[in-house]
PDB file of C-alpha atoms in Angstrom:
ATOM      1  CA  UNK A   1     -33.902  71.799 -34.870  1.00  0.00           C
ATOM      2  CA  UNK A   2     -32.842  70.496 -31.524  1.00  0.00           C
ATOM      3  CA  UNK A   3     -36.160  71.498 -29.981  1.00  0.00           C
ATOM      4  CA  UNK A   4     -38.066  69.780 -32.786  1.00  0.00           C
ATOM      5  CA  UNK A   5     -35.992  66.607 -32.370  1.00  0.00           C
ATOM      6  CA  UNK A   6     -36.475  66.679 -28.646  1.00  0.00           C
ATOM      7  CA  UNK A   7     -40.266  66.914 -29.049  1.00  0.00           C
ATOM      8  CA  UNK A   8     -40.276  64.056 -31.492  1.00  0.00           C
ATOM      9  CA  UNK A   9     -38.234  61.976 -29.083  1.00  0.00           C
ATOM     10  CA  UNK A  10     -40.653  62.703 -26.257  1.00  0.00           C
ATOM     11  CA  UNK A  11     -43.570  61.699 -28.441  1.00  0.00           C
ATOM     12  CA  UNK A  12     -41.842  58.423 -29.306  1.00  0.00           C
ATOM     13  CA  UNK A  13     -41.156  57.772 -25.653  1.00  0.00           C
ATOM     14  CA  UNK A  14     -44.768  58.491 -24.722  1.00  0.00           C
ATOM     15  CA  UNK A  15     -46.015  56.263 -27.528  1.00  0.00           C
ATOM     16  CA  UNK A  16     -43.670  53.449 -26.438  1.00  0.00           C
ATOM     17  CA  UNK A  17     -44.856  53.715 -22.856  1.00  0.00           C
ATOM     18  CA  UNK A  18     -48.492  53.668 -23.962  1.00  0.00           C
ATOM     19  CA  UNK A  19     -47.855  50.622 -26.127  1.00  0.00           C
ATOM     20  CA  UNK A  20     -46.090  48.858 -23.280  1.00  0.00           C
ATOM     21  CA  UNK A  21     -48.943  49.683 -20.904  1.00  0.00           C
ATOM     22  CA  UNK A  22     -51.521  48.434 -23.379  1.00  0.00           C
ATOM     23  CA  UNK A  23     -49.585  45.243 -23.951  1.00  0.00           C
ATOM     24  CA  UNK A  24     -49.293  44.721 -20.207  1.00  0.00           C
ATOM     25  CA  UNK A  25     -52.999  45.335 -19.767  1.00  0.00           C
ATOM     26  CA  UNK A  26     -53.814  42.925 -22.592  1.00  0.00           C
ATOM     27  CA  UNK A  27     -51.522  40.307 -21.053  1.00  0.00           C
ATOM     28  CA  UNK A  28     -53.092  40.784 -17.630  1.00  0.00           C
ATOM     29  CA  UNK A  29     -56.586  40.514 -19.065  1.00  0.00           C
ATOM     30  CA  UNK A  30     -55.565  37.417 -20.992  1.00  0.00           C
ATOM     31  CA  UNK A  31     -54.196  35.803 -17.850  1.00  0.00           C
ATOM     32  CA  UNK A  32     -57.373  36.648 -15.954  1.00  0.00           C
ATOM     33  CA  UNK A  33     -59.483  35.112 -18.709  1.00  0.00           C
ATOM     34  CA  UNK A  34     -57.246  32.033 -18.783  1.00  0.00           C
ATOM     35  CA  UNK A  35     -57.523  31.638 -15.017  1.00  0.00           C
ATOM     36  CA  UNK A  36     -61.298  32.045 -15.243  1.00  0.00           C
ATOM     37  CA  UNK A  37     -61.496  29.428 -17.995  1.00  0.00           C
ATOM     38  CA  UNK A  38     -59.281  26.941 -16.139  1.00  0.00           C
ATOM     39  CA  UNK A  39     -60.745  27.483 -12.674  1.00  0.00           C
ATOM     40  CA  UNK A  40     -63.515  24.854 -13.075  1.00  0.00           C
ATOM     41  CA  UNK A  41     -60.942  22.268 -14.168  1.00  0.00           C
ATOM     42  CA  UNK A  42     -58.658  23.044 -11.237  1.00  0.00           C
ATOM     43  CA  UNK A  43     -61.585  22.892  -8.840  1.00  0.00           C
ATOM     44  CA  UNK A  44     -62.813  19.592 -10.276  1.00  0.00           C
ATOM     45  CA  UNK A  45     -59.416  17.910  -9.971  1.00  0.00           C
ATOM     46  CA  UNK A  46     -58.907  19.331  -6.484  1.00  0.00           C
ATOM     47  CA  UNK A  47     -62.360  18.143  -5.414  1.00  0.00           C
ATOM     48  CA  UNK A  48     -61.843  14.511  -6.372  1.00  0.00           C
ATOM     49  CA  UNK A  49     -58.051  14.204  -6.286  1.00  0.00           C
ATOM     50  CA  UNK A  50     -56.362  12.573  -3.308  1.00  0.00           C
ATOM     51  CA  UNK A  51     -52.949  11.778  -4.751  1.00  0.00           C
ATOM     52  CA  UNK A  52     -50.362  12.921  -2.150  1.00  0.00           C
ATOM     53  CA  UNK A  53     -48.376  10.125  -0.520  1.00  0.00           C
ATOM     54  CA  UNK A  54     -50.606   8.239   1.859  1.00  0.00           C
ATOM     55  CA  UNK A  55     -48.736   6.582   4.709  1.00  0.00           C
ATOM     56  CA  UNK A  56     -49.757   3.136   5.886  1.00  0.00           C
ATOM     57  CA  UNK A  57     -51.978   3.397   8.976  1.00  0.00           C
ATOM     58  CA  UNK A  58     -50.684   2.097  12.279  1.00  0.00           C
ATOM     59  CA  UNK A  59     -52.705  -0.787  13.665  1.00  0.00           C
ATOM     60  CA  UNK A  60     -54.360   0.005  17.003  1.00  0.00           C
ATOM     61  CA  UNK A  61     -52.883  -1.667  20.056  1.00  0.00           C
ATOM     62  CA  UNK A  62     -56.274  -2.090  21.731  1.00  0.00           C
ATOM     63  CA  UNK A  63     -58.064  -3.844  18.865  1.00  0.00           C
ATOM     64  CA  UNK A  64     -56.997  -7.252  17.451  1.00  0.00           C
ATOM     65  CA  UNK A  65     -57.104  -6.314  13.767  1.00  0.00           C
ATOM     66  CA  UNK A  66     -55.551  -8.119  10.856  1.00  0.00           C
ATOM     67  CA  UNK A  67     -54.595  -6.577   7.549  1.00  0.00           C
ATOM     68  CA  UNK A  68     -56.948  -7.532   4.737  1.00  0.00           C
ATOM     69  CA  UNK A  69     -57.331  -6.704   1.077  1.00  0.00           C
ATOM     70  CA  UNK A  70     -60.351  -7.224  -1.136  1.00  0.00           C
ATOM     71  CA  UNK A  71     -61.935  -5.969  -4.335  1.00  0.00           C
ATOM     72  CA  UNK A  72     -64.815  -3.562  -4.725  1.00  0.00           C
ATOM     73  CA  UNK A  73     -67.586  -4.839  -6.971  1.00  0.00           C
ATOM     74  CA  UNK A  74     -65.984  -2.949  -9.886  1.00  0.00           C
ATOM     75  CA  UNK A  75     -62.567  -4.515  -9.220  1.00  0.00           C
ATOM     76  CA  UNK A  76     -60.846  -1.675  -7.343  1.00  0.00           C
ATOM     77  CA  UNK A  77     -58.443  -3.049  -4.729  1.00  0.00           C
ATOM     78  CA  UNK A  78     -59.227  -1.932  -1.183  1.00  0.00           C
ATOM     79  CA  UNK A  79     -57.129  -2.251   1.964  1.00  0.00           C
ATOM     80  CA  UNK A  80     -58.480  -2.581   5.466  1.00  0.00           C
ATOM     81  CA  UNK A  81     -58.542  -4.191   8.882  1.00  0.00           C
ATOM     82  CA  UNK A  82     -60.748  -7.005  10.085  1.00  0.00           C
ATOM     83  CA  UNK A  83     -61.337  -7.571  13.795  1.00  0.00           C
ATOM     84  CA  UNK A  84     -63.005 -10.925  14.443  1.00  0.00           C
ATOM     85  CA  UNK A  85     -64.728 -11.159  17.809  1.00  0.00           C
ATOM     86  CA  UNK A  86     -66.424 -14.480  17.111  1.00  0.00           C
ATOM     87  CA  UNK A  87     -67.099 -16.657  14.061  1.00  0.00           C
ATOM     88  CA  UNK A  88     -70.747 -16.766  15.149  1.00  0.00           C
ATOM     89  CA  UNK A  89     -71.259 -13.018  15.592  1.00  0.00           C
ATOM     90  CA  UNK A  90     -72.705 -10.498  13.114  1.00  0.00           C
ATOM     91  CA  UNK A  91     -70.290  -8.207  11.267  1.00  0.00           C
ATOM     92  CA  UNK A  92     -70.446  -4.431  10.870  1.00  0.00           C
ATOM     93  CA  UNK A  93     -68.810  -2.663   7.918  1.00  0.00           C
ATOM     94  CA  UNK A  94     -67.533   0.831   8.761  1.00  0.00           C
ATOM     95  CA  UNK A  95     -67.256   3.526   6.070  1.00  0.00           C
ATOM     96  CA  UNK A  96     -65.310   6.712   6.696  1.00  0.00           C
ATOM     97  CA  UNK A  97     -65.880  10.227   5.444  1.00  0.00           C
ATOM     98  CA  UNK A  98     -64.490  12.548   2.768  1.00  0.00           C
ATOM     99  CA  UNK A  99     -60.822  11.812   1.951  1.00  0.00           C
ATOM    100  CA  UNK A 100     -60.345  10.146   5.328  1.00  0.00           C
ATOM    101  CA  UNK A 101     -59.109   6.636   6.186  1.00  0.00           C
ATOM    102  CA  UNK A 102     -60.094   3.593   8.222  1.00  0.00           C
ATOM    103  CA  UNK A 103     -58.257   5.097  11.216  1.00  0.00           C
ATOM    104  CA  UNK A 104     -61.014   7.690  11.662  1.00  0.00           C
ATOM    105  CA  UNK A 105     -63.501   4.864  12.280  1.00  0.00           C
ATOM    106  CA  UNK A 106     -61.632   3.319  15.221  1.00  0.00           C
ATOM    107  CA  UNK A 107     -63.904   4.944  17.848  1.00  0.00           C
ATOM    108  CA  UNK A 108     -66.878   3.162  16.279  1.00  0.00           C
ATOM    109  CA  UNK A 109     -64.960  -0.086  15.886  1.00  0.00           C
ATOM    110  CA  UNK A 110     -64.010  -0.123  19.560  1.00  0.00           C
ATOM    111  CA  UNK A 111     -67.508   0.032  21.006  1.00  0.00           C
ATOM    112  CA  UNK A 112     -68.914  -2.345  18.399  1.00  0.00           C
ATOM    113  CA  UNK A 113     -66.177  -4.922  18.999  1.00  0.00           C
ATOM    114  CA  UNK A 114     -66.614  -4.585  22.762  1.00  0.00           C
ATOM    115  CA  UNK A 115     -70.318  -5.330  22.297  1.00  0.00           C
ATOM    116  CA  UNK A 116     -69.532  -8.597  20.490  1.00  0.00           C
ATOM    117  CA  UNK A 117     -69.535  -7.646  16.786  1.00  0.00           C
ATOM    118  CA  UNK A 118     -66.949  -8.431  14.157  1.00  0.00           C
ATOM    119  CA  UNK A 119     -65.789  -5.222  12.510  1.00  0.00           C
ATOM    120  CA  UNK A 120     -64.416  -4.457   9.047  1.00  0.00           C
ATOM    121  CA  UNK A 121     -62.740  -1.066   8.586  1.00  0.00           C
ATOM    122  CA  UNK A 122     -61.281  -0.213   5.199  1.00  0.00           C
ATOM    123  CA  UNK A 123     -59.915   2.694   3.177  1.00  0.00           C
ATOM    124  CA  UNK A 124     -62.379   3.756   0.501  1.00  0.00           C
ATOM    125  CA  UNK A 125     -61.140   4.047  -3.088  1.00  0.00           C
ATOM    126  CA  UNK A 126     -58.524   6.753  -3.514  1.00  0.00           C
ATOM    127  CA  UNK A 127     -57.922   6.907   0.243  1.00  0.00           C
ATOM    128  CA  UNK A 128     -55.334   5.457   2.595  1.00  0.00           C
ATOM    129  CA  UNK A 129     -53.756   2.321   1.147  1.00  0.00           C
ATOM    130  CA  UNK A 130     -56.536   1.530  -1.321  1.00  0.00           C
ATOM    131  CA  UNK A 131     -56.054   1.919  -5.059  1.00  0.00           C
ATOM    132  CA  UNK A 132     -56.881   5.045  -7.011  1.00  0.00           C
ATOM    133  CA  UNK A 133     -55.739   8.665  -7.084  1.00  0.00           C
ATOM    134  CA  UNK A 134     -59.225  10.085  -6.638  1.00  0.00           C
ATOM    135  CA  UNK A 135     -62.407   9.540  -4.686  1.00  0.00           C
ATOM    136  CA  UNK A 136     -65.852   9.025  -6.177  1.00  0.00           C
ATOM    137  CA  UNK A 137     -67.794  11.666  -4.200  1.00  0.00           C
ATOM    138  CA  UNK A 138     -70.293   9.029  -3.112  1.00  0.00           C
ATOM    139  CA  UNK A 139     -71.177   7.962  -6.651  1.00  0.00           C
ATOM    140  CA  UNK A 140     -68.649   5.096  -6.832  1.00  0.00           C
ATOM    141  CA  UNK A 141     -68.081   4.207  -3.176  1.00  0.00           C
ATOM    142  CA  UNK A 142     -71.199   2.003  -2.881  1.00  0.00           C
ATOM    143  CA  UNK A 143     -69.232  -0.464  -5.013  1.00  0.00           C
ATOM    144  CA  UNK A 144     -66.680  -0.569  -2.185  1.00  0.00           C
ATOM    145  CA  UNK A 145     -69.362  -1.571   0.314  1.00  0.00           C
ATOM    146  CA  UNK A 146     -70.757  -4.231  -2.017  1.00  0.00           C
ATOM    147  CA  UNK A 147     -67.237  -5.616  -2.349  1.00  0.00           C
ATOM    148  CA  UNK A 148     -66.874  -5.613   1.430  1.00  0.00           C
ATOM    149  CA  UNK A 149     -70.038  -7.702   1.783  1.00  0.00           C
ATOM    150  CA  UNK A 150     -68.786 -10.205  -0.776  1.00  0.00           C
ATOM    151  CA  UNK A 151     -65.441 -10.365   0.976  1.00  0.00           C
ATOM    152  CA  UNK A 152     -67.014 -11.066   4.388  1.00  0.00           C
ATOM    153  CA  UNK A 153     -69.150 -13.815   2.903  1.00  0.00           C
ATOM    154  CA  UNK A 154     -65.961 -15.543   1.814  1.00  0.00           C
ATOM    155  CA  UNK A 155     -63.970 -15.254   5.058  1.00  0.00           C
ATOM    156  CA  UNK A 156     -63.598 -18.877   6.259  1.00  0.00           C
ATOM    157  CA  UNK A 157     -63.735 -18.088   9.979  1.00  0.00           C
ATOM    158  CA  UNK A 158     -66.946 -16.054   9.760  1.00  0.00           C
ATOM    159  CA  UNK A 159     -69.849 -18.477   9.904  1.00  0.00           C
ATOM    160  CA  UNK A 160     -72.470 -15.821  10.715  1.00  0.00           C
ATOM    161  CA  UNK A 161     -73.551 -13.903   7.624  1.00  0.00           C
ATOM    162  CA  UNK A 162     -75.606 -11.199   9.289  1.00  0.00           C
ATOM    163  CA  UNK A 163     -74.162  -7.914   8.019  1.00  0.00           C
ATOM    164  CA  UNK A 164     -74.702  -4.247   8.807  1.00  0.00           C
ATOM    165  CA  UNK A 165     -73.028  -1.064   7.588  1.00  0.00           C
ATOM    166  CA  UNK A 166     -72.340   2.152   9.473  1.00  0.00           C
ATOM    167  CA  UNK A 167     -71.079   5.224   7.626  1.00  0.00           C
ATOM    168  CA  UNK A 168     -70.123   8.732   8.673  1.00  0.00           C
ATOM    169  CA  UNK A 169     -70.459  11.932   6.591  1.00  0.00           C
ATOM    170  CA  UNK A 170     -69.713  10.994   2.964  1.00  0.00           C
ATOM    171  CA  UNK A 171     -69.734   7.371   4.126  1.00  0.00           C
ATOM    172  CA  UNK A 172     -73.232   7.807   5.547  1.00  0.00           C
ATOM    173  CA  UNK A 173     -74.757   8.518   2.163  1.00  0.00           C
ATOM    174  CA  UNK A 174     -72.647   5.711   0.737  1.00  0.00           C
ATOM    175  CA  UNK A 175     -74.074   3.095   3.127  1.00  0.00           C
ATOM    176  CA  UNK A 176     -77.600   4.281   2.351  1.00  0.00           C
ATOM    177  CA  UNK A 177     -76.970   3.753  -1.364  1.00  0.00           C
ATOM    178  CA  UNK A 178     -75.284   0.402  -0.707  1.00  0.00           C
ATOM    179  CA  UNK A 179     -78.105  -0.708   1.583  1.00  0.00           C
ATOM    180  CA  UNK A 180     -80.627   0.059  -1.135  1.00  0.00           C
ATOM    181  CA  UNK A 181     -78.697  -2.178  -3.545  1.00  0.00           C
ATOM    182  CA  UNK A 182     -77.447  -5.031  -1.329  1.00  0.00           C
ATOM    183  CA  UNK A 183     -80.097  -7.221   0.358  1.00  0.00           C
ATOM    184  CA  UNK A 184     -77.449  -8.837   2.592  1.00  0.00           C
ATOM    185  CA  UNK A 185     -77.123  -5.597   4.543  1.00  0.00           C
ATOM    186  CA  UNK A 186     -79.763  -6.155   7.192  1.00  0.00           C
ATOM    187  CA  UNK A 187     -79.181  -2.821   8.929  1.00  0.00           C
ATOM    188  CA  UNK A 188     -77.798   0.577   7.924  1.00  0.00           C
ATOM    189  CA  UNK A 189     -76.638   3.359  10.248  1.00  0.00           C
ATOM    190  CA  UNK A 190     -76.120   6.748   8.567  1.00  0.00           C
ATOM    191  CA  UNK A 191     -74.362   9.326  10.747  1.00  0.00           C
ATOM    192  CA  UNK A 192     -74.358  12.909   9.390  1.00  0.00           C
ATOM    193  CA  UNK A 193     -75.502  11.871   5.932  1.00  0.00           C
ATOM    194  CA  UNK A 194     -75.860  13.863   2.751  1.00  0.00           C
ATOM    195  CA  UNK A 195     -79.101  13.437   0.858  1.00  0.00           C
ATOM    196  CA  UNK A 196     -78.367  14.485  -2.715  1.00  0.00           C
ATOM    197  CA  UNK A 197     -75.258  15.474  -4.708  1.00  0.00           C
ATOM    198  CA  UNK A 198     -77.181  17.846  -6.975  1.00  0.00           C
ATOM    199  CA  UNK A 199     -76.572  20.850  -4.672  1.00  0.00           C
ATOM    200  CA  UNK A 200     -72.857  20.131  -5.077  1.00  0.00           C
ATOM    201  CA  UNK A 201     -73.310  20.280  -8.833  1.00  0.00           C
ATOM    202  CA  UNK A 202     -75.318  23.505  -8.579  1.00  0.00           C
ATOM    203  CA  UNK A 203     -72.406  25.192  -6.820  1.00  0.00           C
ATOM    204  CA  UNK A 204     -70.220  24.456  -9.820  1.00  0.00           C
ATOM    205  CA  UNK A 205     -72.064  27.098 -11.840  1.00  0.00           C
ATOM    206  CA  UNK A 206     -70.230  29.941 -10.120  1.00  0.00           C
ATOM    207  CA  UNK A 207     -66.818  30.980  -8.805  1.00  0.00           C
ATOM    208  CA  UNK A 208     -66.738  32.787  -5.452  1.00  0.00           C
ATOM    209  CA  UNK A 209     -64.910  36.126  -5.527  1.00  0.00           C
ATOM    210  CA  UNK A 210     -65.293  37.743  -2.138  1.00  0.00           C
ATOM    211  CA  UNK A 211     -68.922  38.773  -1.706  1.00  0.00           C
ATOM    212  CA  UNK A 212     -69.612  38.082  -5.395  1.00  0.00           C
ATOM    213  CA  UNK A 213     -70.138  34.928  -7.409  1.00  0.00           C
ATOM    214  CA  UNK A 214     -68.790  34.986 -10.951  1.00  0.00           C
ATOM    215  CA  UNK A 215     -70.497  32.725 -13.514  1.00  0.00           C
ATOM    216  CA  UNK A 216     -68.233  29.818 -14.475  1.00  0.00           C
ATOM    217  CA  UNK A 217     -67.837  27.970 -17.739  1.00  0.00           C
ATOM    218  CA  UNK A 218     -70.301  25.073 -17.503  1.00  0.00           C
ATOM    219  CA  UNK A 219     -67.968  22.138 -18.121  1.00  0.00           C
ATOM    220  CA  UNK A 220     -67.063  21.267 -14.504  1.00  0.00           C
ATOM    221  CA  UNK A 221     -69.892  18.750 -13.868  1.00  0.00           C
ATOM    222  CA  UNK A 222     -69.035  16.843 -17.041  1.00  0.00           C
ATOM    223  CA  UNK A 223     -65.348  16.823 -16.096  1.00  0.00           C
ATOM    224  CA  UNK A 224     -66.118  15.535 -12.604  1.00  0.00           C
ATOM    225  CA  UNK A 225     -68.281  12.783 -14.102  1.00  0.00           C
ATOM    226  CA  UNK A 226     -65.449  11.832 -16.449  1.00  0.00           C
ATOM    227  CA  UNK A 227     -62.895  11.753 -13.638  1.00  0.00           C
ATOM    228  CA  UNK A 228     -64.991   9.591 -11.316  1.00  0.00           C
ATOM    229  CA  UNK A 229     -66.515   7.465 -14.060  1.00  0.00           C
ATOM    230  CA  UNK A 230     -70.092   7.995 -12.937  1.00  0.00           C
ATOM    231  CA  UNK A 231     -72.959  10.456 -13.115  1.00  0.00           C
ATOM    232  CA  UNK A 232     -72.752  12.475  -9.912  1.00  0.00           C
ATOM    233  CA  UNK A 233     -76.283  13.774 -10.348  1.00  0.00           C
ATOM    234  CA  UNK A 234     -77.539  10.198  -9.943  1.00  0.00           C
ATOM    235  CA  UNK A 235     -75.968   9.889  -6.472  1.00  0.00           C
ATOM    236  CA  UNK A 236     -79.126  10.571  -4.476  1.00  0.00           C
ATOM    237  CA  UNK A 237     -79.566   8.650  -1.222  1.00  0.00           C
ATOM    238  CA  UNK A 238     -82.889  10.434  -0.703  1.00  0.00           C
ATOM    239  CA  UNK A 239     -84.197   8.810  -3.883  1.00  0.00           C
ATOM    240  CA  UNK A 240     -83.014   5.286  -2.954  1.00  0.00           C
ATOM    241  CA  UNK A 241     -83.394   5.068   0.811  1.00  0.00           C
ATOM    242  CA  UNK A 242     -86.920   3.694   0.507  1.00  0.00           C
ATOM    243  CA  UNK A 243     -85.523   0.532  -1.095  1.00  0.00           C
ATOM    244  CA  UNK A 244     -83.769  -0.487   2.125  1.00  0.00           C
ATOM    245  CA  UNK A 245     -87.083  -1.604   3.662  1.00  0.00           C
ATOM    246  CA  UNK A 246     -88.052  -4.071   4.992  1.00  0.00           C
ATOM    247  CA  UNK A 247     -84.503  -3.922   6.367  1.00  0.00           C
ATOM    248  CA  UNK A 248     -83.802  -1.300   9.039  1.00  0.00           C
ATOM    249  CA  UNK A 249     -82.132   2.099   8.838  1.00  0.00           C
ATOM    250  CA  UNK A 250     -81.048   4.490  11.602  1.00  0.00           C
ATOM    251  CA  UNK A 251     -80.208   8.144  10.973  1.00  0.00           C
ATOM    252  CA  UNK A 252     -77.995  10.048  13.416  1.00  0.00           C
ATOM    253  CA  UNK A 253     -77.499  13.781  13.022  1.00  0.00           C
ATOM    254  CA  UNK A 254     -76.479  16.726  15.176  1.00  0.00           C
ATOM    255  CA  UNK A 255     -78.870  19.659  15.265  1.00  0.00           C
ATOM    256  CA  UNK A 256     -75.878  22.001  15.024  1.00  0.00           C
ATOM    257  CA  UNK A 257     -74.285  20.354  11.972  1.00  0.00           C
ATOM    258  CA  UNK A 258     -72.986  23.373  10.032  1.00  0.00           C
ATOM    259  CA  UNK A 259     -71.508  21.443   7.116  1.00  0.00           C
ATOM    260  CA  UNK A 260     -73.052  22.801   3.921  1.00  0.00           C
ATOM    261  CA  UNK A 261     -73.287  19.336   2.344  1.00  0.00           C
ATOM    262  CA  UNK A 262     -75.053  17.715   5.310  1.00  0.00           C
ATOM    263  CA  UNK A 263     -77.697  20.113   6.647  1.00  0.00           C
ATOM    264  CA  UNK A 264     -80.245  18.855   9.121  1.00  0.00           C
ATOM    265  CA  UNK A 265     -82.878  19.391   6.428  1.00  0.00           C
ATOM    266  CA  UNK A 266     -81.178  16.634   4.435  1.00  0.00           C
ATOM    267  CA  UNK A 267     -81.533  14.188   7.321  1.00  0.00           C
ATOM    268  CA  UNK A 268     -85.190  15.159   7.660  1.00  0.00           C
ATOM    269  CA  UNK A 269     -85.725  14.450   3.967  1.00  0.00           C
ATOM    270  CA  UNK A 270     -83.966  11.080   4.223  1.00  0.00           C
ATOM    271  CA  UNK A 271     -86.018  10.036   7.234  1.00  0.00           C
ATOM    272  CA  UNK A 272     -89.242  11.071   5.524  1.00  0.00           C
ATOM    273  CA  UNK A 273     -88.335   9.106   2.390  1.00  0.00           C
ATOM    274  CA  UNK A 274     -87.325   5.956   4.284  1.00  0.00           C
ATOM    275  CA  UNK A 275     -89.857   3.243   5.018  1.00  0.00           C
ATOM    276  CA  UNK A 276     -90.311   1.279   8.209  1.00  0.00           C
ATOM    277  CA  UNK A 277     -88.466  -0.033  10.074  1.00  0.00           C
ATOM    278  CA  UNK A 278     -86.615   3.231  10.543  1.00  0.00           C
ATOM    279  CA  UNK A 279     -85.329   5.342  13.434  1.00  0.00           C
ATOM    280  CA  UNK A 280     -83.610   8.659  13.934  1.00  0.00           C
ATOM    281  CA  UNK A 281     -81.663  10.385  16.674  1.00  0.00           C
ATOM    282  CA  UNK A 282     -81.043  14.122  16.368  1.00  0.00           C
ATOM    283  CA  UNK A 283     -78.492  15.121  18.980  1.00  0.00           C
ATOM    284  CA  UNK A 284     -78.568  18.645  20.441  1.00  0.00           C
ATOM    285  CA  UNK A 285     -74.843  19.106  19.868  1.00  0.00           C
ATOM    286  CA  UNK A 286     -71.781  17.571  18.302  1.00  0.00           C
ATOM    287  CA  UNK A 287     -71.552  19.410  15.006  1.00  0.00           C
ATOM    288  CA  UNK A 288     -70.712  17.559  11.831  1.00  0.00           C
ATOM    289  CA  UNK A 289     -70.016  13.867  12.493  1.00  0.00           C
ATOM    290  CA  UNK A 290     -69.366  14.658  16.141  1.00  0.00           C
ATOM    291  CA  UNK A 291     -72.274  12.961  17.917  1.00  0.00           C
ATOM    292  CA  UNK A 292     -70.151  10.037  19.130  1.00  0.00           C
ATOM    293  CA  UNK A 293     -67.510  12.322  20.615  1.00  0.00           C
ATOM    294  CA  UNK A 294     -70.118  14.596  22.198  1.00  0.00           C
ATOM    295  CA  UNK A 295     -72.422  11.878  23.545  1.00  0.00           C
ATOM    296  CA  UNK A 296     -70.392   8.631  23.624  1.00  0.00           C
ATOM    297  CA  UNK A 297     -72.504   6.612  26.060  1.00  0.00           C
ATOM    298  CA  UNK A 298     -75.848   7.484  24.500  1.00  0.00           C
ATOM    299  CA  UNK A 299     -74.482   7.048  20.983  1.00  0.00           C
ATOM    300  CA  UNK A 300     -73.230   3.554  21.731  1.00  0.00           C
ATOM    301  CA  UNK A 301     -76.409   2.577  23.585  1.00  0.00           C
ATOM    302  CA  UNK A 302     -78.715   3.749  20.805  1.00  0.00           C
ATOM    303  CA  UNK A 303     -76.644   2.197  18.026  1.00  0.00           C
ATOM    304  CA  UNK A 304     -76.290  -1.148  19.786  1.00  0.00           C
ATOM    305  CA  UNK A 305     -79.996  -1.292  20.600  1.00  0.00           C
ATOM    306  CA  UNK A 306     -80.793  -0.633  16.949  1.00  0.00           C
ATOM    307  CA  UNK A 307     -78.391  -3.329  15.762  1.00  0.00           C
ATOM    308  CA  UNK A 308     -79.780  -5.880  18.213  1.00  0.00           C
ATOM    309  CA  UNK A 309     -83.283  -5.117  16.980  1.00  0.00           C
ATOM    310  CA  UNK A 310     -82.293  -5.400  13.328  1.00  0.00           C
ATOM    311  CA  UNK A 311     -79.771  -8.251  13.434  1.00  0.00           C
ATOM    312  CA  UNK A 312     -80.901 -10.234  16.422  1.00  0.00           C
ATOM    313  CA  UNK A 313     -78.871 -11.132  19.496  1.00  0.00           C
ATOM    314  CA  UNK A 314     -75.105 -11.369  19.533  1.00  0.00           C
ATOM    315  CA  UNK A 315     -74.611 -14.978  20.576  1.00  0.00           C
ATOM    316  CA  UNK A 316     -70.974 -15.362  19.622  1.00  0.00           C
TER     317      UNK A 316
END
């Protein structure tokens, strides 16, 4: 009887272990499925979110900037710096890149101000000290530029209303879109621009897992659109750049730009779609958004020559 009881006990133990293992496996599989289902949501929020504490930028000692605040065309409050060189000089609006701030545009502001231009640098929505917890991935930021133009028109000590916009990376596509929509922008400079957000949306169809790509639930694009309040697929500088003419546009791009969102082929497509007057400068080196750092003298000379041609002389 003892042997029989012992065998029964072993069978119960084995059965209990099997049940525990199966439950653990089911739990693990459930967690994997849950992670797979939630991954697009996490990626969407991470892509647009920019909510950590954002410290106030320190004003540069070598540029006479003043703190300003204005509203984008959709009402979003934006914070920035305005450096006035002369009331009778043209003004250049500077637009920074992905989740950056106005501080990143100081190298551009310095050579433009030295050449006689007024300069407006600001934090795009969801960045720096501007309102919002998220960015707009280029679909909403043109409203920021339109607001900047309206703001400059209303500055009492700026009598000259010749305006240009220069953007870098994400900001480059933004100024192209803004230039297509705002006739007051007489010149647009797009440095390391993206051409179309649809490739970004295409990447949302899969989840990278080492060398493999796992199909993802297809709700991420709709969630991104909901979060930013716009249709990301409609953010296509390549489709709108032709509307800038007869105003001028300059494209700057490094041949070795390895950023997946701003390939050289995108710049080529933008240049081909633009109408005259247009110009391009493809630098041999510099990488993504690095042409100014790699070729500072030539960058400044080419940009200033373009602005003089498009805006006229700086007489202030």
